[in-house]
Short mmCIF file of C-alpha atoms in Angstrom, two decimals:
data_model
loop_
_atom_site.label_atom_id
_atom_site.label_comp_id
_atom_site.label_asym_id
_atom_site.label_seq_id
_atom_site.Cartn_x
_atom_site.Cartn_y
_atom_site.Cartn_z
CA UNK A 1 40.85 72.23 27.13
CA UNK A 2 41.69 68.74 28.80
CA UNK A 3 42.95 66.32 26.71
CA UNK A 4 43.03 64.12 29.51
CA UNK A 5 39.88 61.73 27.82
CA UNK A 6 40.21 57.99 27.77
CA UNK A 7 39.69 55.83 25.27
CA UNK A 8 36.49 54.34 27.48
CA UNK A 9 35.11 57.86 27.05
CA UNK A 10 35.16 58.35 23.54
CA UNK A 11 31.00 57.98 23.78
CA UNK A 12 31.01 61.31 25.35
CA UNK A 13 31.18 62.96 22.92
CA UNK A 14 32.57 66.51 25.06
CA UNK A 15 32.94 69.27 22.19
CA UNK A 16 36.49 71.03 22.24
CA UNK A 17 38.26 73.77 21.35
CA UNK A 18 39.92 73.18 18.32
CA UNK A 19 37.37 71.46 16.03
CA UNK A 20 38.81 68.16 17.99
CA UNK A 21 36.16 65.96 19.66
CA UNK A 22 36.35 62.65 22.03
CA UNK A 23 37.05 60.22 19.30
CA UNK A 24 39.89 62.71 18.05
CA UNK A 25 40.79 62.99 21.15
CA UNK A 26 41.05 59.30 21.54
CA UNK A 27 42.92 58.07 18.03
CA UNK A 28 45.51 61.03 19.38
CA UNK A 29 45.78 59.63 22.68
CA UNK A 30 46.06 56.20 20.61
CA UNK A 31 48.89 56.92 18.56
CA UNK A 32 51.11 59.72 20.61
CA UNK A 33 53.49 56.81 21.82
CA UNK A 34 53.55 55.86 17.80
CA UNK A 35 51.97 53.98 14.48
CA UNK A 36 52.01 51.11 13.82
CA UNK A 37 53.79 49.72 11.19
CA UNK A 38 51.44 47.20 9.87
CA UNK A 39 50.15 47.02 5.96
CA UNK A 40 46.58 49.06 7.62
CA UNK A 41 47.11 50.75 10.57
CA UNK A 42 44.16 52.68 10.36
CA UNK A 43 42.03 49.88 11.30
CA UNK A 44 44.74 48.46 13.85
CA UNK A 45 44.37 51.69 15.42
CA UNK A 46 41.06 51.89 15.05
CA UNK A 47 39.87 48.34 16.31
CA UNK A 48 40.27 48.69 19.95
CA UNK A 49 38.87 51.91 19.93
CA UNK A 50 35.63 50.56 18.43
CA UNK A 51 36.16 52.18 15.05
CA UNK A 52 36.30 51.45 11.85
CA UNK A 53 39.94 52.19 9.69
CA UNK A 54 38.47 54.64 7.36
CA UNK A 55 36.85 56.59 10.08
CA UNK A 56 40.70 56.96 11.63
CA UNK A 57 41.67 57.64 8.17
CA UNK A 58 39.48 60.47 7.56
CA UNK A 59 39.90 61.89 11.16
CA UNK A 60 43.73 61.91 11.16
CA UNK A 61 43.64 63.44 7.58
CA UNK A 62 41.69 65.97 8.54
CA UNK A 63 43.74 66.64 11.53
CA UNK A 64 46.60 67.08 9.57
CA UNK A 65 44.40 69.64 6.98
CA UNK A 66 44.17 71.52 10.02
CA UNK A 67 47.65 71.37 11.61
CA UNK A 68 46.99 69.55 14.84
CA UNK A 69 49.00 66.64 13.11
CA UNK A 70 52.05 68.08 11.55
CA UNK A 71 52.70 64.99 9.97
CA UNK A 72 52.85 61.49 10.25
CA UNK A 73 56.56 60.69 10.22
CA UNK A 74 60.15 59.25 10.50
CA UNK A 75 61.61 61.12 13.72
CA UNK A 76 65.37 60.04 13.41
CA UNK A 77 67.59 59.95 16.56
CA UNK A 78 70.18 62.83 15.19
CA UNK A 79 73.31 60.71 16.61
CA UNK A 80 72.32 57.76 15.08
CA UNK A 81 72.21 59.11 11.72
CA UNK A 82 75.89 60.95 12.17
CA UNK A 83 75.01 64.41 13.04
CA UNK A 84 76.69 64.84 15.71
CA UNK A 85 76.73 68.48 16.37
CA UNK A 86 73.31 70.43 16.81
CA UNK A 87 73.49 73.84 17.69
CA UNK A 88 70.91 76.07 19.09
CA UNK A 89 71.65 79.63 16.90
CA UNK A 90 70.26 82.60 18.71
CA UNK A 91 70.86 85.46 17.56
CA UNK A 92 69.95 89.47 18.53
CA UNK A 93 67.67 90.70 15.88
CA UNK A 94 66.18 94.19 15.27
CA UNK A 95 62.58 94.02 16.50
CA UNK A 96 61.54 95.97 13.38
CA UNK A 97 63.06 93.16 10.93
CA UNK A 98 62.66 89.86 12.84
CA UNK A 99 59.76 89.05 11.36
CA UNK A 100 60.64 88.91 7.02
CA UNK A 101 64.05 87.61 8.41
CA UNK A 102 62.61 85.11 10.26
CA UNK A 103 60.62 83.61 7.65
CA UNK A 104 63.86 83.83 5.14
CA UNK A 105 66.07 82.21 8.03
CA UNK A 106 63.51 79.58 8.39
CA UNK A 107 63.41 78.40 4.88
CA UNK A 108 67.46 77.91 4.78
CA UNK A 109 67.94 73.93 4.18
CA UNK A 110 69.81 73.16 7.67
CA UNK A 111 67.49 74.79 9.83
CA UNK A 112 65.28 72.54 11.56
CA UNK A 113 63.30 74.77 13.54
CA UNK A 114 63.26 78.36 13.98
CA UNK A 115 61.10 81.16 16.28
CA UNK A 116 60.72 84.48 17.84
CA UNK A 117 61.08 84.23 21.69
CA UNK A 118 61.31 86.78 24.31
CA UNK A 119 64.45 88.54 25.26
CA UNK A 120 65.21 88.57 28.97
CA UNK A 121 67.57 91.72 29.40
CA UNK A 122 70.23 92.07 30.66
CA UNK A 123 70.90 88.55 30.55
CA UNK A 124 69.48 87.37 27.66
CA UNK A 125 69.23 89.90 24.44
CA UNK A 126 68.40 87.23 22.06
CA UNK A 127 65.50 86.54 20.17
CA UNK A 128 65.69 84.66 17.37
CA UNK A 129 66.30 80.95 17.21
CA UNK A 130 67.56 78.64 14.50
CA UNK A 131 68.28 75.03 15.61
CA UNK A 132 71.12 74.01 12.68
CA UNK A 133 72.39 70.14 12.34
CA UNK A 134 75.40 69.08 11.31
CA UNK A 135 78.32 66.41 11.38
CA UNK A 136 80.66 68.49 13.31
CA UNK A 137 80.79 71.97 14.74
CA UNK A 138 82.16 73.19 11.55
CA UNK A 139 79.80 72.24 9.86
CA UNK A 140 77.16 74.03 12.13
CA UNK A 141 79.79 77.12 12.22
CA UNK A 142 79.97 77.80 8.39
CA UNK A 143 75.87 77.41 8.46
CA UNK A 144 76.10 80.23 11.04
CA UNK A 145 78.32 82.40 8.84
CA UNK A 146 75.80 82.28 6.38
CA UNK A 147 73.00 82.89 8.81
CA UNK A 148 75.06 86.03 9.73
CA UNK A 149 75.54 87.39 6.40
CA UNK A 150 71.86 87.18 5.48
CA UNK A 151 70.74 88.98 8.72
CA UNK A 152 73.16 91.78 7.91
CA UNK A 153 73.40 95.00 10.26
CA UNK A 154 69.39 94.10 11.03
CA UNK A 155 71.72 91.38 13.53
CA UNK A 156 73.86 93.09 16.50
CA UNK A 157 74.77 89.55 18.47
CA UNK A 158 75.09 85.40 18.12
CA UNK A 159 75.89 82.50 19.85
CA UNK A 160 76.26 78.94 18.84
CA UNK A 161 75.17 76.83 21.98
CA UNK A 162 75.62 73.12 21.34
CA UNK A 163 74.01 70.49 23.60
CA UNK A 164 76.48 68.88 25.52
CA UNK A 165 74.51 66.65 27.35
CA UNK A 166 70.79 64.95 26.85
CA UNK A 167 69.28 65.43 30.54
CA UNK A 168 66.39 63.85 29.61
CA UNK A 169 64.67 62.85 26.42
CA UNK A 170 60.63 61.46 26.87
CA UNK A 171 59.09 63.62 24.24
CA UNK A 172 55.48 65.11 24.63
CA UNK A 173 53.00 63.05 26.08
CA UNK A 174 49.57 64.38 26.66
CA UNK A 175 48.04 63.31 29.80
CA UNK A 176 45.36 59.59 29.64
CA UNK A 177 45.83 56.45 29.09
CA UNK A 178 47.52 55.54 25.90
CA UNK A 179 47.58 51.77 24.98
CA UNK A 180 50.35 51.39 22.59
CA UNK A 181 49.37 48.53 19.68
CA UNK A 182 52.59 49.01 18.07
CA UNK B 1 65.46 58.92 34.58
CA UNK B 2 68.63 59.06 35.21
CA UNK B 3 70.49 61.33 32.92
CA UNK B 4 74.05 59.30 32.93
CA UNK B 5 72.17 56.31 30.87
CA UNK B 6 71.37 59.26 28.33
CA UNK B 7 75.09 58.96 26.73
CA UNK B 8 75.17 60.03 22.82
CA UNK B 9 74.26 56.49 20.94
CA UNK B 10 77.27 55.82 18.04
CA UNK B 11 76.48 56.82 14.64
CA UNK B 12 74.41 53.80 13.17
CA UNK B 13 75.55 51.66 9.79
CA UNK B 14 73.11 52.61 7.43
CA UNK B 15 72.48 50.56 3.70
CA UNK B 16 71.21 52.38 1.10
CA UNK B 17 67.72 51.23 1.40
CA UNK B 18 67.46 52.18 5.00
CA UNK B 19 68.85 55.54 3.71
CA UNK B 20 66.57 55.66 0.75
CA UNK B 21 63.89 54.87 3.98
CA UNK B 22 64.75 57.44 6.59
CA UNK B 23 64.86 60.39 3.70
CA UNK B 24 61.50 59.13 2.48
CA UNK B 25 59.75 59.17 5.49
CA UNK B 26 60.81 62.46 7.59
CA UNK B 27 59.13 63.85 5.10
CA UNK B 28 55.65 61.98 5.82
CA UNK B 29 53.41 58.79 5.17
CA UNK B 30 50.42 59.60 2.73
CA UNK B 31 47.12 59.71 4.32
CA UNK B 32 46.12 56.75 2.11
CA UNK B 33 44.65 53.28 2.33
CA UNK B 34 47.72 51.21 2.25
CA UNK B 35 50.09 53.59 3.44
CA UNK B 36 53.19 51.68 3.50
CA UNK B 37 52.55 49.56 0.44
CA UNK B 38 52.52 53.35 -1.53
CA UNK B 39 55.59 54.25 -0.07
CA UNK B 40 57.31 51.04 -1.13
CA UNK B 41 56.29 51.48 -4.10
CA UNK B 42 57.96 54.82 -4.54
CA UNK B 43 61.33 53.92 -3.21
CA UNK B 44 61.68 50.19 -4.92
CA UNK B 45 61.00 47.77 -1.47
CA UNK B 46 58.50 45.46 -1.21
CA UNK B 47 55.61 46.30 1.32
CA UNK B 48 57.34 43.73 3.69
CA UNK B 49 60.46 44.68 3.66
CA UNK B 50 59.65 48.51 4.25
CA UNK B 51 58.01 47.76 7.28
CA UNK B 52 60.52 44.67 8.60
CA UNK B 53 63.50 47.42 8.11
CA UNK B 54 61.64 50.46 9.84
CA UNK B 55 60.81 48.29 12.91
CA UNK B 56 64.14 47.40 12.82
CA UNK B 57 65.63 51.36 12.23
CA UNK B 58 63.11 51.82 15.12
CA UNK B 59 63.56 49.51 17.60
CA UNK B 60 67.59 50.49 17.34
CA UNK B 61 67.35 53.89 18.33
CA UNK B 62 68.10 55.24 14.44
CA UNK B 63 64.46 56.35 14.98
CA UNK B 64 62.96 58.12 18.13
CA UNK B 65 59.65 57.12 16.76
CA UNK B 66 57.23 56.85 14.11
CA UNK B 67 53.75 58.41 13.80
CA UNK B 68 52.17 61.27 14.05
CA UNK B 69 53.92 64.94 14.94
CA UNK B 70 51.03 66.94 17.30
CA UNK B 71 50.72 70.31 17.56
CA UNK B 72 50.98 70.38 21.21
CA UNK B 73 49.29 74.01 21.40
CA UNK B 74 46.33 73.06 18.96
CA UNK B 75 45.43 70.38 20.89
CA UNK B 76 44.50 73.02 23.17
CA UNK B 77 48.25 72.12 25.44
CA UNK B 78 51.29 74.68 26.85
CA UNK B 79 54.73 74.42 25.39
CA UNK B 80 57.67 76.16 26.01
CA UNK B 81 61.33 76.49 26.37
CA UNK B 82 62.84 77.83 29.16
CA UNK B 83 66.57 78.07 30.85
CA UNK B 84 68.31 77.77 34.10
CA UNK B 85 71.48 79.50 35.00
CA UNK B 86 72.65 76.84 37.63
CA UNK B 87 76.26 76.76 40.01
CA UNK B 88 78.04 74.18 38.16
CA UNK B 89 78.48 72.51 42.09
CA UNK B 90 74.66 71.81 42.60
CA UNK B 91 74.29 70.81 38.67
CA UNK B 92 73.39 66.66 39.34
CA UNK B 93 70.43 67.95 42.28
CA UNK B 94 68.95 70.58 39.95
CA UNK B 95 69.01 67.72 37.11
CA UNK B 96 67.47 65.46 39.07
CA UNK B 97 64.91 68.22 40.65
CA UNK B 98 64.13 69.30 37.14
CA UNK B 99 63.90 65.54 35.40
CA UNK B 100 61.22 64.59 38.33
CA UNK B 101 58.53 67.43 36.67
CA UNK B 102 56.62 65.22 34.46
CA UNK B 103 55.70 68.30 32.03
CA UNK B 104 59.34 68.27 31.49
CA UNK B 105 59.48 66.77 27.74
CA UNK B 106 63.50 67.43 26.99
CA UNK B 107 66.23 68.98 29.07
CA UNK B 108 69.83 69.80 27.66
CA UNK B 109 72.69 71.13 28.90
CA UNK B 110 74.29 73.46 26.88
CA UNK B 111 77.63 75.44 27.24
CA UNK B 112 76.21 79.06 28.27
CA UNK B 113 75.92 81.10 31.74
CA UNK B 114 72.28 79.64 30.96
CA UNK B 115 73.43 76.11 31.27
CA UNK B 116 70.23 73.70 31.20
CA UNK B 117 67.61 74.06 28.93
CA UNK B 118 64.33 72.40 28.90
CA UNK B 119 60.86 72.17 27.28
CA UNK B 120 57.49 72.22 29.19
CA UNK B 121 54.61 70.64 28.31
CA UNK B 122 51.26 71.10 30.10
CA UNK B 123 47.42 69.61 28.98
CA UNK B 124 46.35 73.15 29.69
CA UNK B 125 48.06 76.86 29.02
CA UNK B 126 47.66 78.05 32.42
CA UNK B 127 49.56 74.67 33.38
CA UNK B 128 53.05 76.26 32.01
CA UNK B 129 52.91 79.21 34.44
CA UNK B 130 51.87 76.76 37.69
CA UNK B 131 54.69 74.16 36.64
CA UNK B 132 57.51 77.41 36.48
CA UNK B 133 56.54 78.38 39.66
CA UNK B 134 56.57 74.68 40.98
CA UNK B 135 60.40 74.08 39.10
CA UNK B 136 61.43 77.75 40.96
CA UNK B 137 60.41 76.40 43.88
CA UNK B 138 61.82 72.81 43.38
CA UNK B 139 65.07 74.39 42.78
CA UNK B 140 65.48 77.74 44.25
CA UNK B 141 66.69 79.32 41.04
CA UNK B 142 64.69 81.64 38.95
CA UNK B 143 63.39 80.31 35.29
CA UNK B 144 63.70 82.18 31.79
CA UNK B 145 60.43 81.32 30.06
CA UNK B 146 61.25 82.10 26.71
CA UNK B 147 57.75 80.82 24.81
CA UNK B 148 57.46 81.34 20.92
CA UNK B 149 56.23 84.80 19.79
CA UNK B 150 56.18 83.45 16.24
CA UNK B 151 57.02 79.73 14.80
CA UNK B 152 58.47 80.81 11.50
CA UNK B 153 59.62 76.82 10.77
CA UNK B 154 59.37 73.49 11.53
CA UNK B 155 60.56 70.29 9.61
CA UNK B 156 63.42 68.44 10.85
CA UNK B 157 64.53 66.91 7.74
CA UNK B 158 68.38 64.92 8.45
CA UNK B 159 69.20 63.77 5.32
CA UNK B 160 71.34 60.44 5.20
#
């Protein structure tokens, strides 16, 4: 599917995959870049797109009903809020228990993220990740320990790899023209 | 971009209303009519002042952003992660080679014989296969795709 529309071609009304059509398409390509933060932003999204707040309302609820909006949030800048160390935990898990351990792993309190990925062998034997956040790397390190002792012997290998640098940092955009109205 | 401006910003000074803020709303804004006036309302701010102190937490840096969280794959888009093993003496090119790839959302260096890691972004699936090749080609090295088999969580929730 593109999601290259335009705002200027919300009219055509192209059905998508996904339940999403051009007016979906467009309050998305409206509000990628952000909300914003005005007593009704509905309608101050809505207004230059030619509809009316409770329309946008209704749309981005149901987008979020059907996961295509996670949620409409706070995304903090880690640093900025003192955690300092964020480690990417991956970790060599027994193909045969990945999947109830991943769930339990993802449902620990520091875990921000967590998946299944591909092992690339012999270089790579991991495949399970757990982003963990912390203040300092001890912090990560004792969440670590007790990621280890819940994956038991199902868990051969781990590595903490911290970021050490941000190369770059834009977030996702999807392709179009997005007018931010923030 | 150029990566040295991307230096890790200081940890901010927080008061306990911005804190009582940023723990309130990582977890989301209710789909309702007056969003932010609800909100208020549950953490003891006037409607005002809630939105005066998140532009403020946002136009600092202490937030990235504020809005809505897509699904890149369920809008129909490619995602994934993928790593580069590079000689730490041709490091700054591949950075910069890497950095020019507009599907390239985030990179990171991380301490590992796989040493930069980066997510990929396309409109389309087939898009993440065509922007590997054009990134192996870019920079001579080979790329570990590593896409999600299986998203077992997602919330980043920083409590301050």
């Amino acid at each position: 599917m593109s999601v290259s529309t335009c705002p200027s071609e919300a009219n055509a009304a192209t059905p998508a995959p996904g339940g999403l059509d051009a007016v979906d398409r467009a309050i998305v390509l409206a509000t990628q870049a952000g909300l914003p933060l005005v007593p009704d932003p509905w309608s101050a999204v809505g207004k230059p797109l030619g509809i009316a707040g409770e329309e946008v309302r209704q749309r981005m609820q149901h987008m979020q009903a059907s996961g295509i909006i996670r949620r409409i949030a706070a995304v903090p800048n880690h640093y900025r809020l003192g955690y300092l160390a964020n480690g990417m935990t991956v970790w060599d898990v027994d193909d045969a228990h990945i999947d109830r351990l991943g769930r339990i792993v993802g449902t620990l309190p520091g875990v921000s993220h967590c998946y299944r990925r591909p092992r690339h062998l012999p270089e790579w034997p991991y495949n399970l990740f757990a982003m963990l956040h912390g203040q300092t790397h001890a912090d990560v390190e004792r969440q670590a320990d007790e990621l280890r002792s819940l994956l038991g012997d199902a868990c051969r290998d781990h590595r903490i790899l911290y970021s050490s640098r941000i190369l770059k940092k834009t977030g996702l955009r999807l392709a179009g023209r997005s007018d931010r109205q923030a | 971009m150029i990566a040295e401006r991307l230096s890790r910003p200081e940890p901010a000074e927080l008061d306990a209303a911005d804190r009582r803020i940023i723990n309130r709303l990582q977890d989301g804004l209710p789909l309702v009519e007056a969003p932010f006036a609800a909100v208020a309302a549950e953490i003891d701010l006037s409607e005002g002042e809630l939105l005066y102190r998140l532009e403020r937490l946002r136009d600092s840096g202490v937030l990235s952003r504020f809005g809505p969280m897509y699904h890149a794959e369920r809008l129909g888009g490619g995602l994934t992660l993928a790593a580069l093993e590079v000689p730490e003496a041709d490091f700054e090119r591949v950075t910069a080679a890497v950095n020019a790839f507009p599907e390239v959302a985030h990179n990171y260096r991380r301490e590992h014989r796989l040493n930069m890691w980066f997510v990929l972004a396309t409109e389309t699936p087939e898009g993440i296969a065509e922007a590997i090749e054009a990134i192996e080609a870019a920079t001579g090295l080979p790329v570990f795709n590593m896409p999600k088999q299986e998203e077992f969580h997602v919330r980043l929730h920083l409590p301050v």
